[in-house]
Amino acid sequence: MRYEFGENWSDFIASNFNENKVAHAQSHMLDFIGATDLEGLKFLDIGCGSGIHSLAALQSGADYVTSFDLDKNSVDSARSIKKKYGDPENWTILEGSILDPDFTSQLVGHDVIYSWGVLHHTGNMWAAVESARNLMEKDSLLYLALYSSEACVNPKPQYWLDLKKEYNQSGRIKRKIMELLYLLRFYIWHDVRSN
C-alpha cells in the first residue's frame, strides 16, 4: 500500500510552481549541506516528485543530475519541469524503486544522494535507507529527510497506515477533502495553537 503523490505534483506544477519555489529549494539544500554550490558534483534525487529539487541542484551547478520516482505521475511531472527548462542533457529522469536492487545497481557514482521526505513512504523504510546508503561511495554525502519521531507518537503509526489505506481507496473528491482536513489539522490548527 503506498500513497500516490504524482497527481499532487501535477497540481503543484500547474498552480504553484515558480522561480521563487526553485530558489527556496536551492537555498534550503545548499544551507543544509553547508555549500555555496554543487559545482563538479553528480546529484541523485531519490523519489524526485515534482523534480524541483533536481532542478535546484542543476541551478546550483551540479555537473549531472539523476532523478527517479516509483510513481509514474511524479516522473511525468519531473519531466515536464525538465522540458520547461530546455530539456538539459545532464539531467536524467527514471522510473524505479529504491527497494529494487536491479534498478539501484545502475545508480552508482553520485556525490550527493538526496531524498527529501520519501523513504518512509516505501513500506519498508529501513530497507530503503540501507539501499540509499549502499549507493554511497567514499566521499559521498547522503542527505535524507524523514518524518520526525514526534509524528510517530501523536498520532501513532497505525493512524498513518489507516489514513493512507483510506486515501488510496477513495475517489478524487474524498481525497481532496482528506487533503484539506490534513492541512487543517497538521498545519493551520498547529500554527494557530502555536501563536
Short mmCIF file of C-alpha atoms in Angstrom, two decimals:
data_model
loop_
_atom_site.label_atom_id
_atom_site.label_comp_id
_atom_site.label_asym_id
_atom_site.label_seq_id
_atom_site.Cartn_x
_atom_site.Cartn_y
_atom_site.Cartn_z
CA MET A 1 0.00 0.00 0.00
CA ARG A 2 1.50 3.35 -0.97
CA TYR A 3 0.39 6.92 -1.26
CA GLU A 4 0.49 8.13 -4.86
CA PHE A 5 1.85 11.65 -4.87
CA GLY A 6 2.08 12.16 -8.61
CA GLU A 7 -1.30 13.82 -9.10
CA ASN A 8 -0.46 16.25 -6.30
CA TRP A 9 2.81 17.14 -8.05
CA SER A 10 0.96 17.72 -11.32
CA ASP A 11 -1.41 20.08 -9.50
CA PHE A 12 1.54 21.80 -7.80
CA ILE A 13 3.28 22.43 -11.11
CA ALA A 14 0.10 23.73 -12.71
CA SER A 15 -0.82 26.12 -9.91
CA ASN A 16 2.13 26.83 -7.59
CA PHE A 17 5.42 26.18 -9.36
CA ASN A 18 7.56 29.28 -9.93
CA GLU A 19 11.15 30.55 -9.74
CA ASN A 20 10.72 31.53 -6.09
CA LYS A 21 9.94 27.91 -5.17
CA VAL A 22 13.05 26.74 -7.02
CA ALA A 23 15.18 29.42 -5.33
CA HIS A 24 13.81 28.40 -1.93
CA ALA A 25 14.58 24.71 -2.61
CA GLN A 26 18.07 25.66 -3.78
CA SER A 27 18.76 27.85 -0.76
CA HIS A 28 17.48 25.25 1.69
CA MET A 29 19.53 22.49 0.10
CA LEU A 30 22.78 24.45 -0.04
CA ASP A 31 22.33 25.82 3.50
CA PHE A 32 21.79 22.34 4.88
CA ILE A 33 24.78 20.91 3.02
CA GLY A 34 26.87 23.91 4.04
CA ALA A 35 27.94 24.69 0.47
CA THR A 36 27.64 27.65 -1.87
CA ASP A 37 27.17 25.47 -4.97
CA LEU A 38 27.28 21.91 -6.29
CA GLU A 39 29.94 22.59 -8.94
CA GLY A 40 31.62 19.43 -10.18
CA LEU A 41 29.22 17.10 -8.34
CA LYS A 42 26.83 14.38 -9.50
CA PHE A 43 23.46 14.57 -7.76
CA LEU A 44 20.97 11.71 -7.24
CA ASP A 45 17.38 12.60 -6.30
CA ILE A 46 15.58 9.58 -4.80
CA GLY A 47 11.81 9.99 -5.03
CA CYS A 48 12.08 13.16 -7.09
CA GLY A 49 8.36 14.00 -7.02
CA SER A 50 7.89 17.22 -8.99
CA GLY A 51 11.59 17.44 -9.84
CA ILE A 52 12.00 20.81 -8.12
CA HIS A 53 14.99 19.66 -6.03
CA SER A 54 16.66 18.15 -9.09
CA LEU A 55 16.21 21.45 -10.90
CA ALA A 56 17.58 23.28 -7.85
CA ALA A 57 20.65 21.01 -7.94
CA LEU A 58 21.19 21.80 -11.63
CA GLN A 59 20.84 25.50 -10.97
CA SER A 60 23.35 25.09 -8.14
CA GLY A 61 25.91 23.94 -10.67
CA ALA A 62 25.69 20.14 -10.41
CA ASP A 63 27.51 18.52 -13.32
CA TYR A 64 24.91 15.81 -13.65
CA VAL A 65 21.55 15.04 -12.03
CA THR A 66 19.77 11.70 -11.95
CA SER A 67 16.20 11.71 -10.65
CA PHE A 68 13.85 8.83 -10.11
CA ASP A 69 10.49 8.03 -8.61
CA LEU A 70 8.31 4.95 -8.35
CA ASP A 71 5.19 6.95 -9.21
CA LYS A 72 4.73 7.40 -12.97
CA ASN A 73 2.81 10.65 -12.49
CA SER A 74 5.70 12.04 -10.43
CA VAL A 75 8.14 11.03 -13.18
CA ASP A 76 5.90 12.79 -15.72
CA SER A 77 5.79 15.90 -13.50
CA ALA A 78 9.57 16.00 -13.23
CA ARG A 79 9.90 15.52 -16.98
CA SER A 80 7.53 18.44 -17.60
CA ILE A 81 9.77 20.70 -15.49
CA LYS A 82 12.85 19.39 -17.30
CA LYS A 83 11.22 20.20 -20.63
CA LYS A 84 10.18 23.66 -19.40
CA TYR A 85 13.86 24.36 -18.65
CA GLY A 86 15.15 23.37 -22.08
CA ASP A 87 15.45 19.61 -21.58
CA PRO A 88 19.06 19.72 -20.27
CA GLU A 89 21.18 16.76 -21.40
CA ASN A 90 22.84 16.50 -18.00
CA TRP A 91 19.54 15.58 -16.29
CA THR A 92 18.18 12.02 -16.49
CA ILE A 93 14.77 11.09 -15.07
CA LEU A 94 13.94 7.43 -14.45
CA GLU A 95 11.01 5.41 -13.13
CA GLY A 96 12.05 2.91 -10.47
CA SER A 97 12.12 1.89 -6.82
CA ILE A 98 14.81 2.36 -4.20
CA LEU A 99 13.80 -1.12 -2.99
CA ASP A 100 14.65 -2.77 -6.33
CA PRO A 101 18.31 -3.90 -6.29
CA ASP A 102 18.36 -4.45 -10.06
CA PHE A 103 17.26 -0.85 -10.57
CA THR A 104 19.54 0.70 -7.92
CA SER A 105 22.59 -1.15 -9.26
CA GLN A 106 22.54 1.36 -12.18
CA LEU A 107 22.69 4.35 -9.82
CA VAL A 108 26.33 4.32 -8.71
CA GLY A 109 28.76 7.19 -8.91
CA HIS A 110 26.91 10.11 -7.32
CA ASP A 111 28.49 12.63 -4.96
CA VAL A 112 25.23 13.78 -3.34
CA ILE A 113 22.46 11.26 -2.68
CA TYR A 114 19.33 13.18 -1.78
CA SER A 115 15.92 12.02 -0.60
CA TRP A 116 13.53 14.54 0.89
CA GLY A 117 10.52 13.07 2.73
CA VAL A 118 10.34 9.88 0.67
CA LEU A 119 11.83 6.74 2.19
CA HIS A 120 9.28 6.39 5.00
CA HIS A 121 6.57 6.04 2.31
CA THR A 122 8.09 2.89 0.79
CA GLY A 123 6.51 0.50 3.28
CA ASN A 124 10.00 -0.66 4.29
CA MET A 125 11.78 2.47 5.49
CA TRP A 126 14.89 0.83 6.94
CA ALA A 127 15.49 -1.27 3.82
CA ALA A 128 15.07 1.92 1.76
CA VAL A 129 17.53 3.83 3.96
CA GLU A 130 20.01 0.94 3.68
CA SER A 131 19.58 0.87 -0.10
CA ALA A 132 20.25 4.61 -0.29
CA ARG A 133 23.29 4.21 1.97
CA ASN A 134 24.61 1.44 -0.27
CA LEU A 135 24.71 3.92 -3.16
CA MET A 136 27.34 5.95 -1.32
CA GLU A 137 30.94 6.00 -2.39
CA LYS A 138 33.92 7.03 -0.25
CA ASP A 139 33.26 10.77 -0.26
CA SER A 140 29.52 10.80 -1.00
CA LEU A 141 27.07 12.84 1.05
CA LEU A 142 23.78 11.19 1.98
CA TYR A 143 21.06 13.80 2.57
CA LEU A 144 17.85 12.26 3.97
CA ALA A 145 14.74 13.83 5.43
CA LEU A 146 12.24 11.56 7.18
CA TYR A 147 9.24 12.22 9.40
CA SER A 148 10.32 13.26 12.86
CA SER A 149 9.81 10.86 15.72
CA GLU A 150 7.11 13.20 17.01
CA ALA A 151 4.95 12.32 14.01
CA CYS A 152 5.09 8.68 15.12
CA VAL A 153 3.97 9.47 18.66
CA ASN A 154 0.96 11.69 18.11
CA PRO A 155 -0.70 10.37 16.08
CA LYS A 156 0.59 6.82 16.29
CA PRO A 157 1.93 4.92 13.21
CA GLN A 158 -1.31 2.95 12.91
CA TYR A 159 -3.14 6.25 12.31
CA TRP A 160 -0.90 6.98 9.30
CA LEU A 161 -1.32 3.45 7.92
CA ASP A 162 -5.11 3.65 8.23
CA LEU A 163 -5.14 7.13 6.70
CA LYS A 164 -3.04 6.04 3.70
CA LYS A 165 -5.25 2.98 3.14
CA GLU A 166 -8.40 5.09 3.25
CA TYR A 167 -6.88 7.69 0.93
CA ASN A 168 -5.78 5.11 -1.64
CA GLN A 169 -9.22 3.51 -1.65
CA SER A 170 -11.08 6.82 -2.01
CA GLY A 171 -12.30 8.67 -5.06
CA ARG A 172 -10.98 12.04 -6.22
CA ILE A 173 -13.47 14.18 -4.24
CA LYS A 174 -12.92 12.33 -0.98
CA ARG A 175 -9.13 12.57 -1.49
CA LYS A 176 -9.40 16.36 -1.86
CA ILE A 177 -11.49 16.54 1.35
CA MET A 178 -8.94 14.38 3.18
CA GLU A 179 -6.10 16.62 1.95
CA LEU A 180 -7.93 19.70 3.23
CA LEU A 181 -8.56 18.06 6.61
CA TYR A 182 -4.89 17.09 6.81
CA LEU A 183 -3.81 20.69 6.15
CA LEU A 184 -6.26 21.99 8.73
CA ARG A 185 -5.15 19.53 11.41
CA PHE A 186 -1.40 19.47 10.97
CA TYR A 187 -0.60 22.94 9.62
CA ILE A 188 -3.30 25.55 10.14
CA TRP A 189 -4.53 24.36 13.54
CA HIS A 190 -0.93 23.76 14.69
CA ASP A 191 0.05 27.31 13.66
CA VAL A 192 -2.99 28.81 15.39
CA ARG A 193 -2.24 26.93 18.63
CA SER A 194 1.44 27.96 18.46
CA ASN A 195 0.61 31.70 18.32
#
